[in-house]
Tab-separated table of C-alpha atoms and ligand atoms in Angstrom:
chain	number	residue	atom	x	y	z
A	1	UNK	CA	0.000	0.000	0.000
A	2	UNK	CA	1.441	3.344	-1.105
A	3	UNK	CA	0.726	6.737	0.520
A	4	UNK	CA	0.571	10.093	-1.298
A	5	UNK	CA	-0.508	13.517	-0.006
A	6	UNK	CA	-0.921	17.183	-0.948
A	7	UNK	CA	-1.492	20.294	1.200
A	8	UNK	CA	-4.673	22.211	0.308
A	9	UNK	CA	-5.898	25.549	1.667
A	10	UNK	CA	-9.675	25.335	2.116
A	11	UNK	CA	-11.209	28.809	1.794
A	12	UNK	CA	-14.137	29.763	4.039
A	13	UNK	CA	-17.207	31.554	2.719
A	14	UNK	CA	-17.299	33.886	5.719
A	15	UNK	CA	-14.693	34.903	8.259
A	16	UNK	CA	-15.458	32.428	10.995
A	17	UNK	CA	-15.633	33.692	14.561
A	18	UNK	CA	-16.279	31.515	17.582
A	19	UNK	CA	-15.853	32.379	21.248
A	20	UNK	CA	-12.053	32.415	21.099
A	21	UNK	CA	-10.851	32.593	17.464
A	22	UNK	CA	-11.370	34.098	13.998
A	23	UNK	CA	-10.089	32.915	10.585
A	24	UNK	CA	-10.726	32.935	6.778
A	25	UNK	CA	-9.292	29.591	5.626
A	26	UNK	CA	-8.310	26.174	6.975
A	27	UNK	CA	-5.192	24.151	6.125
A	28	UNK	CA	-6.171	20.685	4.891
A	29	UNK	CA	-3.944	17.723	4.009
A	30	UNK	CA	-5.393	15.531	1.262
A	31	UNK	CA	-4.192	11.928	1.583
A	32	UNK	CA	-4.459	8.947	-0.758
A	33	UNK	CA	-3.712	5.253	-0.242
A	34	UNK	CA	-3.072	3.157	-3.354
A	35	UNK	CA	-3.400	-0.634	-3.619
A	36	UNK	CA	-4.134	-3.011	-6.515
A	37	UNK	CA	-5.216	-0.215	-8.852
A	38	UNK	CA	-7.637	1.271	-6.286
A	39	UNK	CA	-7.250	4.620	-4.516
A	40	UNK	CA	-8.697	5.475	-1.117
A	41	UNK	CA	-9.156	9.183	-0.285
A	42	UNK	CA	-8.716	10.786	3.100
A	43	UNK	CA	-8.396	14.260	4.560
A	44	UNK	CA	-7.003	16.033	7.604
A	45	UNK	CA	-8.705	19.328	8.435
A	46	UNK	CA	-6.251	21.178	10.650
A	47	UNK	CA	-8.146	23.995	12.331
A	48	UNK	CA	-5.458	26.124	14.021
A	49	UNK	CA	-6.773	25.832	17.589
A	50	UNK	CA	-6.286	22.040	17.478
A	51	UNK	CA	-2.538	22.533	17.055
A	52	UNK	CA	-1.893	20.642	13.797
A	53	UNK	CA	-0.386	22.247	10.685
A	54	UNK	CA	1.076	21.460	7.254
A	55	UNK	CA	4.464	21.159	8.976
A	56	UNK	CA	3.305	18.754	11.712
A	57	UNK	CA	1.260	16.676	9.245
A	58	UNK	CA	4.157	16.424	6.769
A	59	UNK	CA	6.579	15.455	9.521
A	60	UNK	CA	4.124	12.771	10.652
A	61	UNK	CA	3.459	11.383	7.165
A	62	UNK	CA	7.198	11.175	6.438
A	63	UNK	CA	7.428	8.635	9.272
A	64	UNK	CA	4.465	6.527	8.094
A	65	UNK	CA	5.233	3.304	6.206
A	66	UNK	CA	1.946	1.818	4.997
A	67	UNK	CA	3.716	-0.774	2.800
A	68	UNK	CA	3.874	-3.103	5.809
A	69	UNK	CA	0.059	-3.466	5.934
A	70	UNK	CA	-1.714	-5.912	3.637
A	71	UNK	CA	-5.366	-6.444	2.734
A	72	UNK	CA	-7.604	-7.399	4.539
A	73	UNK	CA	-6.791	-4.464	6.796
A	74	UNK	CA	-6.412	-4.793	10.547
A	75	UNK	CA	-7.773	-1.338	11.455
A	76	UNK	CA	-6.920	-1.695	15.128
A	77	UNK	CA	-3.292	-2.630	14.388
A	78	UNK	CA	-2.995	0.285	11.963
A	79	UNK	CA	-4.387	2.895	14.381
A	80	UNK	CA	-2.121	1.507	17.126
A	81	UNK	CA	0.813	1.840	14.732
A	82	UNK	CA	-0.125	5.476	13.978
A	83	UNK	CA	-0.529	6.246	17.689
A	84	UNK	CA	2.920	4.728	18.236
A	85	UNK	CA	4.554	7.159	15.789
A	86	UNK	CA	3.495	10.220	17.806
A	87	UNK	CA	0.902	11.111	20.455
A	88	UNK	CA	-1.932	13.505	19.557
A	89	UNK	CA	-2.232	14.698	15.924
A	90	UNK	CA	-5.670	13.100	15.506
A	91	UNK	CA	-6.469	14.939	12.249
A	92	UNK	CA	-3.587	13.521	10.219
A	93	UNK	CA	-4.270	10.079	11.710
A	94	UNK	CA	-7.914	10.527	10.647
A	95	UNK	CA	-6.777	11.309	7.099
A	96	UNK	CA	-5.044	7.924	6.875
A	97	UNK	CA	-7.962	6.118	8.556
A	98	UNK	CA	-10.519	7.706	6.197
A	99	UNK	CA	-8.425	6.803	3.131
A	100	UNK	CA	-8.090	3.278	4.507
A	101	UNK	CA	-11.877	2.985	4.964
A	102	UNK	CA	-12.492	4.291	1.436
A	103	UNK	CA	-9.926	1.862	0.004
A	104	UNK	CA	-11.372	-0.998	2.075
A	105	UNK	CA	-14.859	-0.316	0.700
A	106	UNK	CA	-13.541	-0.231	-2.863
A	107	UNK	CA	-11.647	-3.507	-2.397
A	108	UNK	CA	-14.715	-5.159	-0.820
A	109	UNK	CA	-17.030	-3.517	-3.393
A	110	UNK	CA	-19.250	-2.195	-0.593
A	111	UNK	CA	-20.210	1.313	0.578
A	112	UNK	CA	-18.520	2.353	3.842
A	113	UNK	CA	-21.883	3.043	5.508
A	114	UNK	CA	-22.910	-0.578	4.910
A	115	UNK	CA	-19.625	-1.971	6.238
A	116	UNK	CA	-20.069	0.199	9.372
A	117	UNK	CA	-23.606	-1.082	9.950
A	118	UNK	CA	-25.474	2.191	9.230
A	119	UNK	CA	-29.096	2.352	8.035
A	120	UNK	CA	-29.454	5.262	5.557
A	121	UNK	CA	-33.150	5.674	6.444
A	122	UNK	CA	-32.001	6.784	9.932
A	123	UNK	CA	-29.929	9.720	8.621
A	124	UNK	CA	-30.487	12.770	10.871
A	125	UNK	CA	-30.856	16.267	9.419
A	126	UNK	CA	-27.631	18.284	9.348
A	127	UNK	CA	-27.451	21.662	11.029
A	128	UNK	CA	-25.979	24.718	9.343
A	129	UNK	CA	-23.603	26.762	11.499
A	130	UNK	CA	-23.532	30.551	11.674
A	131	UNK	CA	-20.610	32.157	13.501
A	132	UNK	CA	-20.796	35.181	15.799
A	133	UNK	CA	-21.559	38.361	13.820
A	134	UNK	CA	-23.281	41.732	13.976
A	135	UNK	CA	-27.094	41.538	13.438
A	136	UNK	CA	-27.054	42.658	9.765
A	137	UNK	CA	-24.314	40.155	8.864
A	138	UNK	CA	-26.088	37.486	10.916
A	139	UNK	CA	-29.263	37.908	8.885
A	140	UNK	CA	-27.189	37.697	5.681
A	141	UNK	CA	-25.588	34.459	6.895
A	142	UNK	CA	-28.992	32.994	7.736
A	143	UNK	CA	-29.955	33.401	4.075
A	144	UNK	CA	-27.247	30.795	3.332
A	145	UNK	CA	-29.048	28.474	5.751
A	146	UNK	CA	-32.203	28.235	3.644
A	147	UNK	CA	-32.831	24.561	2.877
A	148	UNK	CA	-31.503	23.474	6.252
A	149	UNK	CA	-33.899	22.126	8.863
A	150	UNK	CA	-31.700	23.143	11.813
A	151	UNK	CA	-29.340	26.066	12.438
A	152	UNK	CA	-26.414	25.931	14.839
A	153	UNK	CA	-25.260	29.173	16.387
A	154	UNK	CA	-22.030	29.966	18.165
A	155	UNK	CA	-22.584	31.801	21.443
A	156	UNK	CA	-20.144	33.330	23.911
A	157	UNK	CA	-20.499	36.873	22.523
A	158	UNK	CA	-21.152	39.933	24.681
A	159	UNK	CA	-24.882	39.672	23.960
A	160	UNK	CA	-25.979	36.071	23.502
A	161	UNK	CA	-29.678	36.826	23.978
A	162	UNK	CA	-29.508	39.596	21.386
A	163	UNK	CA	-27.942	37.134	18.936
A	164	UNK	CA	-30.769	34.620	19.441
A	165	UNK	CA	-33.363	37.385	19.163
A	166	UNK	CA	-31.828	38.423	15.831
A	167	UNK	CA	-32.080	34.844	14.553
A	168	UNK	CA	-35.626	34.472	15.847
A	169	UNK	CA	-36.615	37.661	13.995
A	170	UNK	CA	-35.980	35.857	10.665
A	171	UNK	CA	-36.475	32.121	11.315
A	172	UNK	CA	-38.157	29.752	13.764
A	173	UNK	CA	-36.194	26.598	12.803
A	174	UNK	CA	-34.882	24.516	15.713
A	175	UNK	CA	-31.508	25.793	16.947
A	176	UNK	CA	-28.405	24.097	18.292
A	177	UNK	CA	-26.225	26.321	20.433
A	178	UNK	CA	-22.452	26.029	20.853
A	179	UNK	CA	-20.846	28.007	23.662
A	180	UNK	CA	-17.345	26.716	22.776
A	181	UNK	CA	-16.275	26.886	26.463
A	182	UNK	CA	-17.217	30.574	26.500
A	183	UNK	CA	-19.331	30.651	29.685
A	184	UNK	CA	-17.803	31.171	33.116
A	185	UNK	CA	-20.630	31.910	35.577
A	186	UNK	CA	-22.835	28.971	36.667
A	187	UNK	CA	-25.910	30.922	37.770
A	188	UNK	CA	-25.847	33.210	34.717
A	189	UNK	CA	-25.430	30.153	32.496
A	190	UNK	CA	-28.417	28.406	34.071
A	191	UNK	CA	-30.579	31.492	33.680
A	192	UNK	CA	-29.547	31.690	30.009
A	193	UNK	CA	-30.214	27.967	29.496
A	194	UNK	CA	-33.795	28.339	30.755
A	195	UNK	CA	-34.276	31.329	28.472
A	196	UNK	CA	-32.799	29.354	25.540
A	197	UNK	CA	-35.207	26.518	26.316
A	198	UNK	CA	-38.106	28.944	25.815
A	199	UNK	CA	-36.609	29.975	22.451
A	200	UNK	CA	-36.742	26.414	21.101
A	201	UNK	CA	-33.073	25.528	21.470
A	202	UNK	CA	-32.542	21.768	21.042
A	203	UNK	CA	-29.099	21.269	22.574
A	204	UNK	CA	-26.112	23.169	23.967
A	205	UNK	CA	-22.488	22.288	23.267
A	206	UNK	CA	-19.593	22.751	25.658
A	207	UNK	CA	-20.841	25.518	27.990
A	208	UNK	CA	-17.818	25.747	30.316
A	209	UNK	CA	-14.112	25.122	29.843
A	210	UNK	CA	-13.212	21.529	29.077
A	211	UNK	CA	-10.934	21.555	32.141
A	212	UNK	CA	-13.914	22.337	34.413
A	213	UNK	CA	-16.001	19.133	34.593
A	214	UNK	CA	-17.625	20.289	37.848
A	215	UNK	CA	-19.275	23.354	36.286
A	216	UNK	CA	-20.298	21.389	33.191
A	217	UNK	CA	-21.775	18.633	35.392
A	218	UNK	CA	-23.536	21.224	37.577
A	219	UNK	CA	-25.272	22.683	34.530
A	220	UNK	CA	-26.059	19.251	33.023
A	221	UNK	CA	-27.799	18.255	36.250
A	222	UNK	CA	-30.089	21.299	36.065
A	223	UNK	CA	-30.539	21.899	32.349
A	224	UNK	CA	-33.862	21.181	30.612
A	225	UNK	CA	-31.866	20.983	27.318
A	226	UNK	CA	-29.261	18.289	26.555
A	227	UNK	CA	-25.705	19.488	27.301
A	228	UNK	CA	-23.139	18.038	24.904
A	229	UNK	CA	-19.387	17.724	25.516
A	230	UNK	CA	-17.292	18.628	22.479
A	231	UNK	CA	-13.840	20.060	23.253
A	232	UNK	CA	-13.636	17.797	26.321
A	233	UNK	CA	-14.319	14.632	24.299
A	234	UNK	CA	-11.620	13.766	21.802
A	235	UNK	CA	-10.995	10.032	21.631
A	236	UNK	CA	-12.425	6.750	22.910
A	237	UNK	CA	-10.878	7.068	26.378
A	238	UNK	CA	-12.759	10.369	26.911
A	239	UNK	CA	-16.233	8.874	26.420
A	240	UNK	CA	-16.438	7.208	29.843
A	241	UNK	CA	-15.257	10.462	31.470
A	242	UNK	CA	-18.199	12.308	29.865
A	243	UNK	CA	-20.694	10.157	31.764
A	244	UNK	CA	-22.178	12.264	34.579
A	245	UNK	CA	-20.656	15.468	33.170
A	246	UNK	CA	-22.697	15.785	29.943
A	247	UNK	CA	-25.901	14.323	28.533
A	248	UNK	CA	-24.053	13.471	25.354
A	249	UNK	CA	-20.888	13.805	23.301
A	250	UNK	CA	-19.948	15.415	20.001
A	251	UNK	CA	-17.817	13.018	17.951
A	252	UNK	CA	-15.662	14.494	15.187
A	253	UNK	CA	-13.399	12.411	12.964
A	254	UNK	CA	-10.657	15.042	13.256
A	255	UNK	CA	-10.623	14.480	17.031
A	256	UNK	CA	-11.217	10.713	17.098
A	257	UNK	CA	-8.397	9.895	14.639
A	258	UNK	CA	-10.937	8.699	12.101
A	259	UNK	CA	-13.868	6.392	11.422
A	260	UNK	CA	-12.619	3.246	13.140
A	261	UNK	CA	-12.385	4.903	16.541
A	262	UNK	CA	-15.499	7.052	15.971
A	263	UNK	CA	-17.529	3.857	15.529
A	264	UNK	CA	-16.088	2.551	18.808
A	265	UNK	CA	-17.008	5.839	20.513
A	266	UNK	CA	-20.587	5.503	19.234
A	267	UNK	CA	-20.834	1.980	20.632
A	268	UNK	CA	-19.327	3.076	23.963
A	269	UNK	CA	-21.672	6.090	24.229
A	270	UNK	CA	-24.668	3.843	23.579
A	271	UNK	CA	-23.449	1.433	26.249
A	272	UNK	CA	-23.169	4.327	28.746
A	273	UNK	CA	-26.515	5.908	27.826
A	274	UNK	CA	-24.925	9.057	26.388
A	275	UNK	CA	-26.558	10.873	23.467
A	276	UNK	CA	-24.452	11.238	20.324
A	277	UNK	CA	-23.852	14.166	18.004
A	278	UNK	CA	-21.533	13.853	15.027
A	279	UNK	CA	-19.802	17.070	14.000
A	280	UNK	CA	-17.142	18.328	11.656
A	281	UNK	CA	-14.444	20.942	11.138
A	282	UNK	CA	-14.084	22.964	7.896
A	283	UNK	CA	-13.987	19.948	5.614
A	284	UNK	CA	-14.305	18.923	1.972
A	285	UNK	CA	-16.791	16.330	0.681
A	286	UNK	CA	-14.285	13.629	1.642
A	287	UNK	CA	-14.354	13.855	5.450
A	288	UNK	CA	-18.027	14.872	5.283
A	289	UNK	CA	-18.955	11.619	3.531
A	290	UNK	CA	-16.832	9.707	6.049
A	291	UNK	CA	-18.820	11.241	8.937
A	292	UNK	CA	-22.120	10.878	7.055
A	293	UNK	CA	-21.441	7.125	6.816
A	294	UNK	CA	-21.706	7.021	10.631
A	295	UNK	CA	-24.352	9.741	11.100
A	296	UNK	CA	-27.372	7.366	10.990
A	297	UNK	CA	-26.024	5.865	14.237
A	298	UNK	CA	-26.073	9.304	15.933
A	299	UNK	CA	-28.929	11.430	17.345
A	300	UNK	CA	-27.802	14.719	15.788
A	301	UNK	CA	-25.572	15.657	12.857
A	302	UNK	CA	-23.648	18.891	12.342
A	303	UNK	CA	-21.931	18.138	9.037
A	304	UNK	CA	-22.070	21.415	7.141
A	305	UNK	CA	-18.349	21.687	6.240
A	306	UNK	CA	-18.715	21.807	2.426
A	307	UNK	CA	-21.449	24.467	2.642
A	308	UNK	CA	-19.158	26.834	4.532
A	309	UNK	CA	-16.278	26.629	2.040
A	310	UNK	CA	-15.767	27.949	-1.497
A	311	UNK	CA	-13.132	25.672	-3.102
A	312	UNK	CA	-14.166	22.105	-2.264
A	313	UNK	CA	-11.882	20.007	-4.529
A	314	UNK	CA	-14.494	17.220	-4.814
A	315	UNK	CA	-18.055	16.982	-6.089
A	316	UNK	CA	-20.739	17.960	-3.607
A	317	UNK	CA	-22.490	14.829	-2.285
A	318	UNK	CA	-26.275	14.547	-2.586
A	319	UNK	CA	-28.157	16.682	-0.040
A	320	UNK	CA	-31.957	16.395	0.135
A	321	UNK	CA	-34.435	17.736	2.716
A	322	UNK	CA	-31.607	18.889	4.986
A	323	UNK	CA	-29.904	15.463	4.994
A	324	UNK	CA	-26.837	13.985	3.319
A	325	UNK	CA	-27.662	11.206	0.879
A	326	UNK	CA	-25.607	8.021	1.225
A	327	UNK	CA	-25.104	6.540	-2.233
A	328	UNK	CA	-24.490	2.903	-3.188
A	329	UNK	CA	-21.005	3.448	-4.590
A	330	UNK	CA	-18.102	1.465	-3.174
A	331	UNK	CA	-16.141	3.128	-0.373
A	332	UNK	CA	-17.063	6.659	0.732
A	333	UNK	CA	-18.959	7.422	-2.499
A	334	UNK	CA	-16.653	10.394	-3.094
A	335	UNK	CA	-16.580	11.749	-6.649
A	336	UNK	CA	-13.707	13.706	-8.139
A	337	UNK	CA	-14.546	16.896	-10.047
B	401	MG	MG1	-18.615	22.474	19.229
């Protein structure tokens, strides 16, 4: 099995602002695995706050020797091998895992979603994310959200209620809220959560800092809306720690080191009675299809990556009634332009 890769700067439609950061593009590493005339495609989306970069990804890939692995693939052995090269760096590990899943599907002549045990009729709607902005810009951004059944909004601004009021002045779709660790006062947070409940908010992501499980657990205990851990839940070992702190977890392939471990996290969350959201970073169709293959096994999906970017190097997958369409092609079902 041979590995190739190219850096790719994924441009964002709007300057993206969340509680702590702002940016206009995302560095992505496109990865391919080649075997027996088939090519599997993968992708690492390296949002700056996660600490990976073209330099770290290249340094990692230069140490990877995939020629030692034969088909049929032992996914567990391969992810253990990648973890042995360096700790952390889940995005570039995910790129290899996604390419491996795509290649595996092509070699087995099966779609990835089928191999992972997903039922396409259970696909949840995908939310469309709008970042923090002034009211006029917010309303403009919401126009991009037409066709989506759910909108996700980033909170943690100076005036969170004002932001929700602005959204509610133009749409009454269900809302997901992401505080991105931006809240710091328990009582104020609880008051806001009750108010958000009245505004039809469906769930709240990561209210307090990921290093403050006590405050997150305090709010979870009292909240009428599901509280979801995102930044505090990266890989499989974090799922058990989320029990009692959050109602559910947000799984992202760029945190979990790919599809193999994400599937294990889903199974573990189900075992523990935790709700499951599947999310994304700024991603092309490639990582989006990889997450969509698992989305029917999750309660909520936030897989809007390709809608928030302007230079997706792949064809846009099917999207109908606010949901990704899983096709019957082998592997991820990714189509080159
Ligand atoms: Mg989040």
